Short mmCIF file of C-alpha atoms in Angstrom, two decimals:
data_model
loop_
_atom_site.label_atom_id
_atom_site.label_comp_id
_atom_site.label_asym_id
_atom_site.label_seq_id
_atom_site.Cartn_x
_atom_site.Cartn_y
_atom_site.Cartn_z
CA UNK A 1 -34.60 -17.43 37.34
CA UNK A 2 -32.31 -16.39 34.08
CA UNK A 3 -31.09 -18.61 31.61
CA UNK A 4 -26.83 -19.75 32.10
CA UNK A 5 -24.60 -17.63 29.92
CA UNK A 6 -22.51 -20.58 27.93
CA UNK A 7 -19.26 -19.77 27.92
CA UNK A 8 -17.81 -19.42 24.42
CA UNK A 9 -14.51 -18.21 24.64
CA UNK A 10 -14.02 -18.72 20.41
CA UNK A 11 -17.49 -16.53 19.38
CA UNK A 12 -15.23 -13.32 19.14
CA UNK A 13 -12.92 -15.02 17.00
CA UNK A 14 -16.09 -16.76 15.53
CA UNK A 15 -17.37 -13.19 14.51
CA UNK A 16 -14.20 -11.46 12.79
CA UNK A 17 -14.16 -14.12 10.75
CA UNK A 18 -17.47 -14.22 9.48
CA UNK A 19 -17.40 -10.81 8.82
CA UNK A 20 -13.80 -11.71 6.59
CA UNK A 21 -16.30 -14.39 4.72
CA UNK A 22 -19.18 -12.21 4.45
CA UNK A 23 -17.44 -9.18 2.93
CA UNK A 24 -15.29 -12.01 0.73
CA UNK A 25 -18.87 -12.76 -0.66
CA UNK A 26 -20.63 -9.54 -1.27
CA UNK A 27 -18.66 -6.96 -0.63
CA UNK A 28 -18.81 -4.33 2.41
CA UNK A 29 -22.18 -3.25 1.69
CA UNK A 30 -23.66 -6.29 2.32
CA UNK A 31 -21.80 -6.50 5.86
CA UNK A 32 -24.10 -6.32 9.23
CA UNK A 33 -24.39 -7.16 12.35
CA UNK A 34 -27.48 -9.58 11.17
CA UNK A 35 -25.01 -11.35 8.08
CA UNK A 36 -22.23 -11.76 10.09
CA UNK A 37 -24.48 -13.37 13.51
CA UNK A 38 -26.25 -15.60 10.69
CA UNK A 39 -22.54 -16.42 9.41
CA UNK A 40 -21.37 -17.17 12.18
CA UNK A 41 -24.54 -19.31 13.72
CA UNK A 42 -24.53 -16.89 16.78
CA UNK A 43 -27.00 -15.02 17.92
CA UNK A 44 -27.07 -10.60 17.02
CA UNK A 45 -27.23 -10.03 20.06
CA UNK A 46 -23.85 -11.52 20.51
CA UNK A 47 -22.61 -9.36 17.86
CA UNK A 48 -23.15 -6.32 19.51
CA UNK A 49 -22.11 -7.08 22.52
CA UNK A 50 -18.32 -7.95 21.00
CA UNK A 51 -18.81 -5.18 18.52
CA UNK A 52 -20.95 -1.92 19.35
CA UNK A 53 -20.69 -1.20 15.80
CA UNK A 54 -19.55 -2.51 12.10
CA UNK A 55 -16.68 0.04 12.33
CA UNK A 56 -15.65 -1.40 15.44
CA UNK A 57 -15.53 -5.29 13.13
CA UNK A 58 -14.28 -3.83 9.94
CA UNK A 59 -11.45 -2.44 12.31
CA UNK A 60 -10.99 -5.71 13.82
CA UNK A 61 -10.82 -7.32 10.24
CA UNK A 62 -8.96 -5.60 8.90
CA UNK A 63 -6.46 -6.47 11.65
CA UNK A 64 -6.90 -9.68 10.83
CA UNK A 65 -6.38 -9.83 7.02
CA UNK A 66 -3.55 -7.94 7.18
CA UNK A 67 -1.49 -10.54 7.67
CA UNK A 68 -1.43 -12.04 4.50
CA UNK A 69 1.33 -10.12 2.27
CA UNK A 70 2.84 -8.18 6.04
CA UNK A 71 2.99 -11.81 7.13
CA UNK A 72 5.04 -13.07 4.33
CA UNK A 73 7.69 -10.44 4.01
CA UNK A 74 8.55 -9.96 7.47
CA UNK A 75 8.87 -13.40 7.66
CA UNK A 76 10.87 -13.64 4.63
CA UNK A 77 14.97 -14.39 4.92
CA UNK A 78 15.80 -12.01 2.03
CA UNK A 79 15.03 -9.36 4.57
CA UNK A 80 17.40 -9.83 6.95
CA UNK A 81 19.80 -11.06 4.06
CA UNK A 82 22.59 -8.55 2.97
CA UNK A 83 23.39 -10.45 0.56
CA UNK A 84 19.88 -11.69 -1.11
CA UNK A 85 18.51 -9.19 -4.16
CA UNK A 86 15.97 -8.01 -2.34
CA UNK A 87 14.09 -6.55 -5.79
CA UNK A 88 14.45 -10.08 -6.75
CA UNK A 89 12.56 -11.49 -3.55
CA UNK A 90 10.52 -8.72 -3.09
CA UNK A 91 9.35 -9.53 -6.73
CA UNK A 92 8.90 -13.11 -5.96
CA UNK A 93 7.02 -12.65 -2.64
CA UNK A 94 4.68 -10.70 -4.48
CA UNK A 95 3.91 -13.13 -7.22
CA UNK A 96 2.85 -16.09 -5.00
CA UNK A 97 0.52 -13.54 -3.17
CA UNK A 98 -0.83 -11.91 -6.02
CA UNK A 99 -1.37 -16.01 -7.37
CA UNK A 100 -2.67 -17.19 -4.11
CA UNK A 101 -6.13 -17.68 -3.22
CA UNK A 102 -7.63 -14.37 -5.04
CA UNK A 103 -10.43 -13.67 -3.10
CA UNK A 104 -8.53 -13.27 0.30
CA UNK A 105 -6.20 -10.96 -1.67
CA UNK A 106 -9.35 -9.06 -3.02
CA UNK A 107 -10.92 -9.09 0.82
CA UNK A 108 -7.49 -7.55 2.60
CA UNK A 109 -7.54 -4.64 -0.09
CA UNK A 110 -11.27 -3.53 0.20
CA UNK A 111 -11.12 -3.55 3.85
CA UNK A 112 -7.55 -1.64 3.23
CA UNK A 113 -9.50 1.00 0.56
CA UNK A 114 -12.51 1.19 2.66
CA UNK A 115 -10.15 3.30 5.13
CA UNK A 116 -11.19 5.67 2.83
CA UNK A 117 -14.48 6.31 3.44
CA UNK A 118 -14.58 4.59 7.03
CA UNK A 119 -11.79 7.09 9.25
CA UNK A 120 -11.38 4.50 12.32
CA UNK A 121 -10.01 2.35 9.85
CA UNK A 122 -7.15 4.72 8.66
CA UNK A 123 -5.26 3.40 11.95
CA UNK A 124 -5.00 0.26 11.41
CA UNK A 125 -4.33 0.51 7.95
CA UNK A 126 -1.55 2.71 9.16
CA UNK A 127 -0.04 0.23 10.68
CA UNK A 128 -0.09 -1.76 8.29
CA UNK A 129 2.25 0.19 5.99
CA UNK A 130 3.83 1.26 9.25
CA UNK A 131 4.86 -2.58 9.67
CA UNK A 132 5.65 -3.16 6.27
CA UNK A 133 8.15 -0.37 6.23
CA UNK A 134 9.63 -1.12 9.90
CA UNK A 135 10.09 -4.75 7.99
CA UNK A 136 11.48 -3.01 4.83
CA UNK A 137 13.97 -0.35 7.09
CA UNK A 138 16.58 -3.91 8.09
CA UNK A 139 17.08 -3.57 4.33
CA UNK A 140 16.48 0.01 3.16
CA UNK A 141 16.57 3.67 4.82
CA UNK A 142 12.81 4.28 6.24
CA UNK A 143 12.33 7.09 3.29
CA UNK A 144 12.76 4.36 0.69
CA UNK A 145 10.82 1.56 2.39
CA UNK A 146 7.97 4.01 2.69
CA UNK A 147 8.12 4.50 -2.02
CA UNK A 148 9.06 0.53 -2.63
CA UNK A 149 5.55 0.04 -0.39
CA UNK A 150 4.02 2.61 -2.45
CA UNK A 151 5.24 1.03 -5.62
CA UNK A 152 3.91 -2.71 -4.03
CA UNK A 153 0.46 -1.29 -4.20
CA UNK A 154 0.30 0.28 -7.01
CA UNK A 155 1.21 -2.84 -8.40
CA UNK A 156 -0.97 -5.52 -6.65
CA UNK A 157 -3.37 -2.79 -7.01
CA UNK A 158 -3.43 -2.79 -10.71
CA UNK A 159 -3.38 -6.66 -10.97
CA UNK A 160 -5.79 -6.67 -9.19
CA UNK A 161 -8.16 -3.92 -11.00
CA UNK A 162 -7.23 -4.97 -14.59
CA UNK A 163 -7.01 -8.44 -14.03
CA UNK A 164 -4.18 -8.12 -15.45
CA UNK A 165 -1.93 -11.40 -14.85
CA UNK A 166 1.15 -10.34 -12.30
CA UNK A 167 4.64 -9.27 -14.60
CA UNK A 168 7.29 -10.02 -12.04
CA UNK A 169 9.73 -9.17 -14.59
CA UNK A 170 8.27 -5.70 -14.53
CA UNK A 171 7.67 -5.96 -10.70
CA UNK A 172 11.71 -6.68 -9.75
CA UNK A 173 12.71 -3.97 -12.69
CA UNK A 174 11.11 -0.64 -10.43
CA UNK A 175 11.67 -2.38 -7.10
CA UNK A 176 14.99 -2.46 -8.56
CA UNK A 177 15.01 1.09 -9.62
CA UNK A 178 13.73 2.64 -6.44
CA UNK A 179 16.13 0.56 -4.50
CA UNK A 180 18.68 1.67 -6.06
#
């Protein structure tokens, strides 16, 4: 008689959470089914059952990690308020996001940039960009909204890669220029 399968409806989510912690700690290079299984405290077979490949696991992790800045922007009251200063609000929100827990911000960008080498991640990275563009399109035309997203990405990457302090005044001025 075979061993009874234990019902564990949250196992898939625990594996995704574990993958995010592994990538946050060791980078994508440290991600393996084995490292994630150990982190999630599940049998190795569970990770391969839920995610046949590491790319599938990375897609799930990227979808979850992408919720940081994107959710903050979508939930911002300024996007729905035509009288709010959009450049001011976006610069403030970027500052809050970059000033938060650094590992999460770095992880979000590491997973986002992993799409350069892993084609399976590209649709998820595009989903994030399209979602933010859609949210910004409530206040700007779609072409300008896409330019704003590119500017915000560039500013965030520069801060992350150079360890420079976030300059909210600079961000606000550049956003105003693109939005005008």
